[in-house]
Short mmCIF file of C-alpha atoms and ligand atoms in Angstrom, two decimals:
data_model
loop_
_atom_site.label_atom_id
_atom_site.label_comp_id
_atom_site.label_asym_id
_atom_site.label_seq_id
_atom_site.Cartn_x
_atom_site.Cartn_y
_atom_site.Cartn_z
CA MET A 20 106.12 -21.84 -1.02
CA LEU A 21 106.72 -25.41 -0.04
CA THR A 22 103.30 -25.64 1.59
CA LEU A 23 101.65 -24.19 -1.49
CA LEU A 24 103.40 -26.74 -3.66
CA THR A 25 102.42 -29.57 -1.32
CA LEU A 26 98.87 -28.31 -1.36
CA ALA A 27 98.83 -28.21 -5.16
CA ILE A 28 100.21 -31.75 -5.37
CA LEU A 29 97.73 -33.02 -2.81
CA THR A 30 94.83 -31.38 -4.66
CA ALA A 31 96.01 -32.88 -7.95
CA LEU A 32 96.33 -36.31 -6.34
CA GLY A 33 92.92 -35.90 -4.73
CA ASN A 34 91.29 -35.02 -8.06
CA ALA A 35 93.03 -37.92 -9.72
CA CYS A 36 91.19 -40.30 -7.41
CA VAL A 37 87.81 -38.85 -8.30
CA SER A 38 86.18 -40.87 -11.06
CA VAL A 39 84.13 -39.12 -13.71
CA ARG A 40 80.70 -40.31 -14.80
CA LYS A 41 80.37 -39.40 -18.46
CA ASN A 42 77.58 -38.99 -20.96
CA VAL A 43 77.29 -42.41 -22.66
CA ASN A 44 77.10 -40.72 -26.06
CA THR A 45 80.71 -39.59 -25.59
CA PHE A 46 82.00 -43.09 -24.69
CA SER A 47 84.97 -44.32 -26.73
CA PRO A 48 84.92 -47.82 -28.24
CA THR A 49 87.24 -48.95 -25.40
CA GLU A 50 84.91 -47.56 -22.75
CA LEU A 51 81.90 -49.17 -24.41
CA GLN A 52 83.69 -52.49 -24.53
CA ALA A 53 84.51 -52.23 -20.82
CA LEU A 54 80.83 -51.53 -20.10
CA ARG A 55 79.77 -54.54 -22.19
CA ASP A 56 82.41 -56.77 -20.55
CA GLY A 57 81.35 -55.74 -17.04
CA VAL A 58 77.66 -56.38 -17.69
CA ALA A 59 78.41 -59.72 -19.40
CA ALA A 60 80.66 -60.86 -16.52
CA MET A 61 77.99 -59.98 -13.94
CA LYS A 62 75.31 -61.77 -15.99
CA ALA A 63 77.50 -64.91 -16.09
CA ARG A 64 77.52 -65.19 -12.28
CA PRO A 65 74.97 -67.37 -10.46
CA VAL A 66 71.97 -65.58 -8.97
CA THR A 67 73.10 -66.58 -5.47
CA ASP A 68 76.24 -64.43 -5.88
CA PRO A 69 75.50 -60.95 -4.46
CA THR A 70 77.69 -59.43 -7.19
CA SER A 71 75.72 -61.07 -10.00
CA TRP A 72 73.52 -59.09 -12.37
CA ARG A 73 70.32 -60.74 -11.18
CA TYR A 74 71.09 -60.40 -7.48
CA GLN A 75 71.90 -56.72 -7.91
CA ALA A 76 68.70 -56.11 -9.90
CA ASN A 77 66.73 -57.97 -7.24
CA ILE A 78 68.02 -55.64 -4.53
CA HIS A 79 65.88 -53.03 -6.29
CA GLY A 80 62.82 -55.26 -6.62
CA THR A 81 61.83 -58.76 -7.67
CA SER A 82 59.24 -61.46 -7.44
CA ASP A 83 61.96 -64.17 -7.58
CA THR A 84 61.84 -66.82 -4.84
CA PRO A 85 63.25 -67.82 -2.46
CA ALA A 86 64.01 -64.24 -1.39
CA GLN A 87 67.67 -63.55 -0.55
CA PRO A 88 69.12 -61.00 1.90
CA LEU A 89 68.60 -57.33 0.90
CA TRP A 90 66.23 -58.02 -2.00
CA SER A 91 63.34 -55.63 -2.83
CA GLN A 92 64.63 -52.63 -0.95
CA CYS A 93 64.10 -49.65 -3.27
CA GLU A 94 62.55 -46.46 -1.95
CA HIS A 95 59.80 -44.91 -4.06
CA GLY A 96 57.28 -42.29 -3.06
CA THR A 97 59.28 -41.61 0.13
CA GLN A 98 61.82 -38.96 1.08
CA PHE A 99 64.60 -41.53 0.60
CA PHE A 100 64.14 -41.90 -3.16
CA LEU A 101 67.27 -39.93 -4.04
CA SER A 102 69.50 -41.19 -1.23
CA TRP A 103 68.64 -44.88 -1.60
CA HIS A 104 69.25 -44.86 -5.36
CA ARG A 105 72.54 -42.94 -4.97
CA MET A 106 73.87 -45.58 -2.57
CA TYR A 107 72.58 -48.42 -4.75
CA LEU A 108 74.37 -47.03 -7.82
CA TYR A 109 77.55 -46.38 -5.87
CA TYR A 110 78.04 -50.04 -4.96
CA PHE A 111 76.76 -51.30 -8.29
CA GLU A 112 79.37 -49.14 -10.02
CA ARG A 113 82.15 -50.67 -7.92
CA ILE A 114 80.95 -54.18 -8.72
CA LEU A 115 80.64 -53.36 -12.43
CA ARG A 116 84.11 -51.78 -12.54
CA LYS A 117 85.74 -54.78 -10.96
CA ALA A 118 83.80 -57.21 -13.18
CA SER A 119 84.86 -55.30 -16.30
CA GLY A 120 88.55 -55.68 -15.50
CA ASN A 121 88.97 -51.97 -16.38
CA ARG A 122 89.84 -49.83 -13.37
CA LYS A 123 88.92 -46.69 -15.29
CA LEU A 124 85.33 -47.67 -16.00
CA SER A 125 82.66 -45.47 -14.39
CA LEU A 126 78.94 -45.70 -14.81
CA PRO A 127 77.87 -43.51 -17.76
CA TYR A 128 74.59 -41.59 -17.78
CA TRP A 129 71.88 -41.14 -20.41
CA ASN A 130 71.14 -37.44 -20.81
CA TYR A 131 67.79 -37.49 -22.63
CA SER A 132 66.96 -33.88 -21.80
CA ASP A 133 69.53 -31.77 -23.62
CA ALA A 134 68.50 -32.29 -27.25
CA PRO A 135 65.64 -34.05 -29.10
CA ALA A 136 68.18 -36.36 -30.79
CA ASN A 137 69.15 -37.76 -27.38
CA ARG A 138 65.62 -38.89 -26.62
CA VAL A 139 66.30 -42.07 -28.59
CA LEU A 140 67.77 -45.00 -26.69
CA PRO A 141 71.59 -44.84 -26.99
CA LEU A 142 72.55 -47.01 -29.97
CA PRO A 143 74.78 -49.51 -28.10
CA PHE A 144 71.71 -50.58 -26.10
CA ARG A 145 69.70 -51.60 -29.16
CA ASN A 146 72.29 -52.44 -31.79
CA PRO A 147 72.90 -55.30 -32.25
CA GLY A 148 69.37 -56.12 -31.14
CA ASP A 149 70.06 -59.72 -30.19
CA PRO A 150 71.40 -61.76 -27.25
CA SER A 151 75.02 -61.30 -28.40
CA ASN A 152 74.72 -57.75 -27.01
CA PRO A 153 74.69 -57.73 -23.18
CA LEU A 154 73.20 -54.20 -23.23
CA PHE A 155 70.17 -55.24 -25.27
CA VAL A 156 66.91 -56.51 -23.82
CA PRO A 157 63.81 -57.29 -25.88
CA GLY A 158 60.43 -55.74 -25.19
CA ARG A 159 61.37 -52.08 -24.82
CA PHE A 160 58.99 -49.69 -26.64
CA ILE A 161 61.93 -47.73 -28.03
CA ASN A 162 64.25 -50.47 -29.33
CA ASP A 163 63.15 -49.49 -32.86
CA GLY A 164 64.66 -46.00 -32.60
CA SER A 165 61.48 -44.32 -31.32
CA SER A 166 61.98 -41.26 -29.12
CA LEU A 167 60.77 -40.47 -25.64
CA PRO A 168 58.10 -37.76 -25.90
CA ALA A 169 59.36 -34.30 -24.91
CA SER A 170 56.99 -34.27 -21.92
CA ALA A 171 58.85 -37.22 -20.35
CA VAL A 172 62.26 -35.55 -20.08
CA ASP A 173 61.48 -32.07 -18.80
CA TYR A 174 63.03 -31.32 -15.40
CA GLY A 175 61.95 -27.65 -15.25
CA THR A 176 59.06 -28.18 -12.83
CA ALA A 177 61.20 -30.29 -10.49
CA PHE A 178 64.04 -27.76 -10.57
CA SER A 179 61.66 -24.89 -9.76
CA GLN A 180 61.23 -26.39 -6.27
CA LEU A 181 63.48 -24.97 -3.57
CA ASP A 182 62.85 -27.59 -0.90
CA VAL A 183 64.83 -30.79 -1.42
CA PHE A 184 61.89 -33.12 -0.73
CA ASP A 185 59.49 -31.17 -2.95
CA PHE A 186 62.22 -31.43 -5.59
CA SER A 187 62.67 -35.14 -4.99
CA PHE A 188 58.95 -35.95 -5.29
CA SER A 189 58.64 -33.89 -8.43
CA LEU A 190 61.76 -35.38 -10.06
CA GLU A 191 60.61 -38.88 -9.14
CA GLY A 192 57.56 -38.28 -11.33
CA THR A 193 59.19 -36.46 -14.24
CA PRO A 194 61.57 -37.35 -15.72
CA HIS A 195 62.08 -40.43 -13.51
CA ALA A 196 58.82 -42.40 -13.70
CA ALA A 197 57.95 -40.90 -17.07
CA VAL A 198 61.14 -42.30 -18.64
CA HIS A 199 60.64 -45.71 -17.02
CA VAL A 200 57.15 -45.98 -18.50
CA GLN A 201 58.16 -44.73 -21.96
CA VAL A 202 61.14 -47.09 -22.24
CA GLY A 203 58.72 -49.90 -21.40
CA GLY A 204 59.43 -53.61 -21.14
CA LEU A 205 61.41 -54.53 -18.01
CA MET A 206 61.89 -50.82 -17.23
CA GLY A 207 58.14 -50.27 -17.03
CA SER A 208 57.60 -52.00 -13.69
CA VAL A 209 59.44 -51.77 -10.39
CA PRO A 210 60.12 -55.50 -9.75
CA THR A 211 61.87 -55.93 -13.14
CA ALA A 212 63.30 -52.48 -13.94
CA ALA A 213 66.90 -52.94 -12.78
CA ASN A 214 67.36 -55.97 -15.04
CA ASP A 215 67.51 -53.63 -18.02
CA PRO A 216 71.06 -52.24 -18.40
CA ILE A 217 69.62 -48.83 -19.34
CA PHE A 218 68.16 -48.62 -15.82
CA TRP A 219 71.62 -47.81 -14.44
CA LEU A 220 72.25 -45.03 -16.95
CA HIS A 221 68.80 -43.57 -16.33
CA HIS A 222 69.47 -43.48 -12.60
CA ALA A 223 72.96 -42.04 -13.06
CA ASN A 224 71.21 -39.20 -14.87
CA ILE A 225 68.64 -38.80 -12.06
CA ASP A 226 71.55 -38.67 -9.59
CA ARG A 227 73.25 -36.11 -11.83
CA LEU A 228 70.08 -34.00 -11.87
CA TRP A 229 70.18 -33.96 -8.06
CA GLU A 230 73.72 -32.54 -8.29
CA GLY A 231 72.56 -30.09 -10.93
CA TRP A 232 69.61 -28.90 -8.82
CA LEU A 233 71.94 -28.14 -5.87
CA GLY A 234 74.12 -26.06 -8.16
CA TRP A 235 71.18 -23.84 -9.11
CA GLY A 236 71.45 -22.15 -5.72
CA GLU A 237 68.89 -19.60 -4.54
CA GLY A 238 68.58 -21.52 -1.28
CA ARG A 239 68.52 -25.07 -2.69
CA HIS A 240 70.32 -27.38 -0.29
CA ASN A 241 70.39 -30.90 1.08
CA PRO A 242 68.79 -31.78 4.44
CA GLU A 243 70.68 -30.20 7.33
CA GLU A 244 71.37 -31.43 10.88
CA PRO A 245 69.44 -32.57 12.71
CA HIS A 246 67.21 -34.51 10.31
CA PRO A 247 66.13 -38.18 10.39
CA TRP A 248 66.97 -38.35 6.66
CA LEU A 249 70.65 -38.00 7.59
CA ASP A 250 70.53 -40.98 9.98
CA GLN A 251 68.64 -43.31 7.70
CA THR A 252 70.88 -46.35 7.02
CA TYR A 253 70.77 -48.77 4.11
CA THR A 254 72.79 -51.91 3.49
CA PHE A 255 74.18 -53.19 0.18
CA TYR A 256 76.91 -55.53 -1.04
CA ASP A 257 80.27 -54.24 -2.22
CA GLU A 258 82.49 -55.61 -5.00
CA ASN A 259 83.86 -58.27 -2.63
CA ALA A 260 80.34 -59.51 -1.76
CA GLN A 261 80.64 -58.02 1.73
CA GLN A 262 77.68 -56.26 3.33
CA VAL A 263 78.25 -52.52 3.70
CA SER A 264 76.06 -49.71 5.04
CA LEU A 265 75.72 -46.01 4.37
CA THR A 266 73.69 -43.23 5.98
CA GLY A 267 72.23 -40.15 4.32
CA ARG A 268 74.94 -38.11 6.02
CA GLN A 269 77.66 -40.06 4.19
CA ILE A 270 76.49 -39.39 0.64
CA LEU A 271 75.85 -35.65 0.53
CA ASN A 272 79.01 -34.76 -1.33
CA THR A 273 79.77 -37.10 -4.23
CA ARG A 274 83.30 -35.79 -4.77
CA ARG A 275 84.54 -35.76 -1.18
CA GLN A 276 82.60 -38.67 0.28
CA LEU A 277 82.06 -41.01 -2.66
CA ARG A 278 84.91 -39.97 -4.97
CA TYR A 279 82.92 -39.40 -8.13
CA ARG A 280 81.63 -36.47 -10.11
CA TYR A 281 79.80 -35.80 -13.38
CA ASP A 282 81.46 -34.48 -16.51
CA SER A 283 78.72 -31.86 -16.87
CA LEU A 284 75.67 -30.58 -15.03
CA PRO A 285 72.47 -29.02 -16.40
CA PRO A 286 73.07 -25.34 -17.23
CA ARG A 287 71.74 -22.87 -14.72
CA PRO A 288 69.29 -20.30 -16.08
CA SER A 289 69.62 -16.65 -15.09
CA PRO A 290 68.47 -16.02 -11.50
CA SER A 291 64.70 -16.02 -11.05
CA PRO A 292 62.63 -13.77 -8.78
CA THR A 293 62.46 -16.57 -6.15
CA ARG A 294 65.78 -15.35 -4.81
CA ALA A 295 64.33 -12.43 -2.86
CA THR A 296 61.86 -14.55 -0.92
CA SER A 297 63.93 -17.66 -0.25
CA ALA A 298 65.14 -16.53 3.17
CA PRO A 299 65.39 -19.40 5.69
CA GLU A 300 62.41 -18.07 7.71
CA THR A 301 60.24 -18.23 4.63
CA ARG A 302 61.37 -21.73 3.86
CA ARG A 303 60.63 -22.86 7.38
CA ALA A 304 57.16 -21.39 7.08
CA VAL A 305 56.70 -23.37 3.87
CA GLN A 306 57.73 -26.61 5.54
CA GLU A 307 55.27 -26.02 8.34
CA ARG A 308 52.43 -25.13 6.04
CA ARG A 309 49.69 -27.74 6.05
CA GLU A 310 48.29 -29.19 2.91
CA GLN A 311 44.97 -27.73 1.85
CA ARG A 312 42.57 -29.59 -0.42
CA ILE A 313 40.75 -27.16 -2.70
CA ALA A 314 38.90 -29.43 -5.14
CA GLU A 315 38.28 -33.08 -5.73
CA ASN A 316 36.72 -35.57 -8.03
CA THR A 317 35.99 -39.19 -7.30
CA ARG A 318 36.63 -42.24 -9.45
CA LEU A 319 38.81 -40.99 -12.26
CA SER A 320 38.76 -43.52 -15.09
CA LEU A 321 41.09 -43.12 -18.06
CA GLY A 322 41.42 -45.30 -21.15
CA GLN A 323 42.82 -45.22 -24.67
CA ALA A 324 41.05 -41.99 -25.66
CA PRO A 325 41.54 -38.44 -24.32
CA THR A 326 39.32 -37.75 -21.31
CA THR A 327 38.31 -34.46 -19.76
CA VAL A 328 37.16 -34.06 -16.17
CA THR A 329 36.14 -30.92 -14.33
CA LEU A 330 37.37 -29.93 -10.90
CA ARG A 331 35.11 -27.45 -9.18
CA MET A 332 36.36 -25.25 -6.38
CA GLU A 333 34.14 -23.55 -3.86
CA ALA A 334 34.53 -19.79 -3.80
CA ASP A 335 37.09 -19.66 -0.97
CA PRO A 336 39.49 -22.24 -2.37
CA ALA A 337 39.49 -20.37 -5.67
CA ALA A 338 40.69 -17.30 -3.79
CA ASN A 339 43.27 -19.45 -2.00
CA LEU A 340 44.55 -20.74 -5.33
CA ARG A 341 44.95 -17.18 -6.60
CA GLU A 342 46.82 -16.33 -3.44
CA ALA A 343 49.06 -19.41 -3.75
CA LEU A 344 49.91 -18.50 -7.32
CA GLU A 345 51.01 -15.08 -6.18
CA ARG A 346 53.57 -16.57 -3.81
CA ALA A 347 57.07 -17.03 -5.16
CA GLU A 348 57.61 -20.00 -7.40
CA GLY A 349 59.44 -22.80 -5.61
CA LEU A 350 58.00 -21.92 -2.21
CA THR A 351 54.62 -23.40 -2.87
CA SER A 352 53.24 -26.16 -4.98
CA VAL A 353 49.80 -26.91 -6.30
CA GLN A 354 49.45 -30.61 -6.79
CA LEU A 355 47.10 -33.00 -8.46
CA VAL A 356 46.91 -35.94 -6.08
CA PHE A 357 45.88 -39.36 -7.38
CA GLU A 358 44.86 -41.82 -4.66
CA GLY A 359 43.98 -45.49 -4.96
CA VAL A 360 45.62 -45.86 -8.37
CA ASP A 361 45.22 -48.96 -10.50
CA TYR A 362 46.79 -49.11 -13.96
CA GLU A 363 48.05 -51.08 -16.91
CA PRO A 364 51.87 -50.92 -17.28
CA GLY A 365 52.72 -48.54 -20.11
CA SER A 366 49.96 -46.07 -19.26
CA TYR A 367 51.14 -42.50 -19.66
CA TYR A 368 48.98 -39.40 -19.90
CA GLU A 369 49.84 -35.80 -20.64
CA ILE A 370 47.70 -33.44 -18.57
CA PHE A 371 46.29 -30.21 -19.97
CA ILE A 372 44.34 -27.52 -18.13
CA ASN A 373 41.44 -25.65 -19.78
CA LEU A 374 42.49 -26.99 -23.16
CA PRO A 375 40.53 -25.50 -26.05
CA GLY A 376 39.91 -27.44 -29.27
CA ASP A 377 40.66 -31.02 -30.22
CA PRO A 378 42.63 -32.96 -27.57
CA ALA A 379 44.19 -35.03 -30.34
CA GLU A 380 46.06 -31.88 -31.38
CA ALA A 381 47.24 -30.99 -27.88
CA ARG A 382 50.97 -30.27 -27.63
CA SER A 383 53.20 -30.39 -24.61
CA ASP A 384 54.97 -27.18 -25.69
CA GLY A 385 51.69 -25.24 -25.62
CA PRO A 386 50.50 -23.03 -22.74
CA HIS A 387 47.88 -25.52 -21.47
CA PHE A 388 50.31 -28.37 -20.80
CA ALA A 389 50.59 -29.06 -17.07
CA GLY A 390 52.64 -32.25 -16.64
CA VAL A 391 52.35 -36.01 -16.99
CA ILE A 392 51.00 -38.87 -14.93
CA ALA A 393 53.01 -42.04 -15.53
CA PRO A 394 52.36 -44.64 -12.84
CA PHE A 395 55.49 -46.59 -11.86
CA VAL A 396 54.38 -47.96 -8.53
CA ASP A 397 56.32 -50.25 -6.26
CA PRO A 398 53.93 -52.96 -5.00
CA LYS A 399 55.19 -52.43 -1.45
CA HIS A 400 54.36 -48.72 -1.63
CA ALA A 401 51.07 -49.25 -3.47
CA GLY A 402 49.08 -47.19 -0.94
CA HIS A 403 51.07 -44.01 -1.68
CA ALA A 404 49.37 -41.26 -3.63
CA LEU A 405 50.86 -40.06 -6.91
CA ARG A 406 51.40 -36.33 -7.15
CA VAL A 407 51.92 -33.94 -10.04
CA ASN A 408 52.89 -30.34 -9.34
CA VAL A 409 50.84 -28.21 -11.74
CA ARG A 410 51.76 -24.89 -10.19
CA PRO A 411 53.99 -23.66 -13.02
CA ALA A 412 51.21 -24.34 -15.54
CA LEU A 413 48.52 -22.73 -13.40
CA ALA A 414 50.65 -19.64 -12.84
CA ARG A 415 51.29 -19.33 -16.57
CA LEU A 416 47.61 -19.79 -17.44
CA GLN A 417 46.57 -17.32 -14.76
CA ALA A 418 49.01 -14.71 -16.08
CA GLN A 419 47.55 -15.17 -19.56
CA GLY A 420 43.98 -14.86 -18.28
CA LEU A 421 43.21 -18.49 -19.20
CA ILE A 422 41.80 -19.41 -15.79
CA GLY A 423 38.50 -18.00 -14.65
CA GLY A 424 35.77 -18.81 -12.17
CA THR A 425 35.86 -21.93 -10.04
CA ASP A 426 36.09 -24.68 -12.68
CA LEU A 427 39.28 -26.27 -13.95
CA ALA A 428 38.99 -28.62 -16.92
CA LEU A 429 41.67 -31.32 -16.89
CA THR A 430 42.27 -33.21 -20.10
CA PHE A 431 44.27 -36.46 -20.03
CA VAL A 432 45.79 -37.46 -23.35
CA PRO A 433 47.48 -40.87 -23.65
CA ARG A 434 50.94 -40.64 -25.21
CA GLY A 435 53.54 -43.14 -26.34
CA PRO A 436 57.01 -42.86 -27.83
CA VAL A 437 57.44 -40.88 -31.03
CA PRO A 438 58.18 -43.28 -33.92
CA PRO A 439 61.16 -42.76 -36.22
CA GLN A 440 60.33 -40.53 -39.17
CA GLY A 441 57.98 -42.07 -41.70
CA GLN A 442 56.73 -44.79 -39.36
CA PRO A 443 53.24 -44.93 -37.86
CA PRO A 444 52.97 -44.54 -34.07
CA ARG A 445 52.78 -47.86 -32.24
CA PRO A 446 49.44 -48.37 -30.51
CA VAL A 447 49.62 -47.28 -26.87
CA THR A 448 48.21 -49.28 -23.99
CA ALA A 449 46.58 -46.90 -21.58
CA ARG A 450 44.29 -47.62 -18.70
CA MET A 451 44.39 -45.96 -15.34
CA GLN A 452 41.91 -45.49 -12.55
CA ALA A 453 42.08 -43.51 -9.35
CA GLU A 454 39.62 -43.65 -6.51
CA ARG A 455 40.11 -39.99 -5.87
CA LEU A 456 41.70 -37.09 -7.73
CA SER A 457 42.15 -33.86 -5.84
CA LEU A 458 43.87 -30.53 -6.12
CA VAL A 459 45.86 -29.45 -3.09
CA ILE A 460 47.97 -26.45 -2.14
CA ARG A 461 51.14 -27.16 -0.18
CU1 C2O B 505 63.78 -47.50 -7.98
CU2 C2O B 505 63.84 -45.81 -11.31
O1 C2O B 505 63.51 -46.83 -9.80
#
């Protein structure tokens, strides 16, 4: 009896020390004020102070000189995307909390995926739209109340992946890069992104989606021992401006190891047929499977108008694609791979496969929609290819008899934010080139 009571008290005490990251749209006026105070206090510190706003942003990326310790460290296009950003947010949150003078402040998140109304930038970040508001920055495409397009916020393709790195790469594209590009301004390029206060709420949501993905089960799990990912170490500054390091192994469980949790996670759909085939042996086979290129096209060049290109498969690859689509979802991906990418910031294209009719009418909720390409490339990782998993779209089109023969027509339609009702769309800037576009099975 006594032990049970002690256990209950200890559990209650333990939970009490776990901070809760909340949806920013549920923040009370007091919580919002604490957030504003924390950001303002960090912005008031000199750039040489590791706990200043600018120094913290520069840890992500910067072209400021002279470079200071730990600047320009972010991981993009690598298997450390999720872990690096989790650690980065963890220490930023501690610095922000201390700077705010409110011990209860936790980093909120921006959940843009749960309802169309939440695809607008949270009001405190754009109103008042002047320097008196530490959460406001000029130059965003959506400061006027425009919405992110629906295609930018969909995490369904990422969540369909069962392997954590396939998931990470897919999530890094959409919604991660897609939201960066659609917010625009500082957020639209890696060396400036973390200067925008909304960056931190966007990444809290990405971190929350990682938690949500794990909770979907059916074999989804973090890297297991032994794995180099678990040993990878990164160094940051804590709230006392002391250097501190974490490894992948130390951040797997947010509640136990980092003492935070989210107030809600994305709802889990009813179990899918992947369950039956997600045995560990099968997953190992997937990890060992080599990538197979089944079609390619050289020198893709996209501009302000919709563009269609054709990918032609030889007879065998077409059979391989059919076979890949018959494998369980989540155990295989079919990716468009863009190599040698050059682009104008703000470029964002929705991709459609075998689209009939006028591309200007194409809709991302139609059967031909396959994903988006939104380049958000870190200069130090510029050689990395960009990948879009189009397997869910191909499987759907195949089931509906909308794929035939060896040709796939890919239509790229430039897209910008959706203006508030009654306003004309703002002109989009779109220009992107790739030295090579190919279709691969993994
Ligand atoms: Cu390191 Cu969202 O970027």
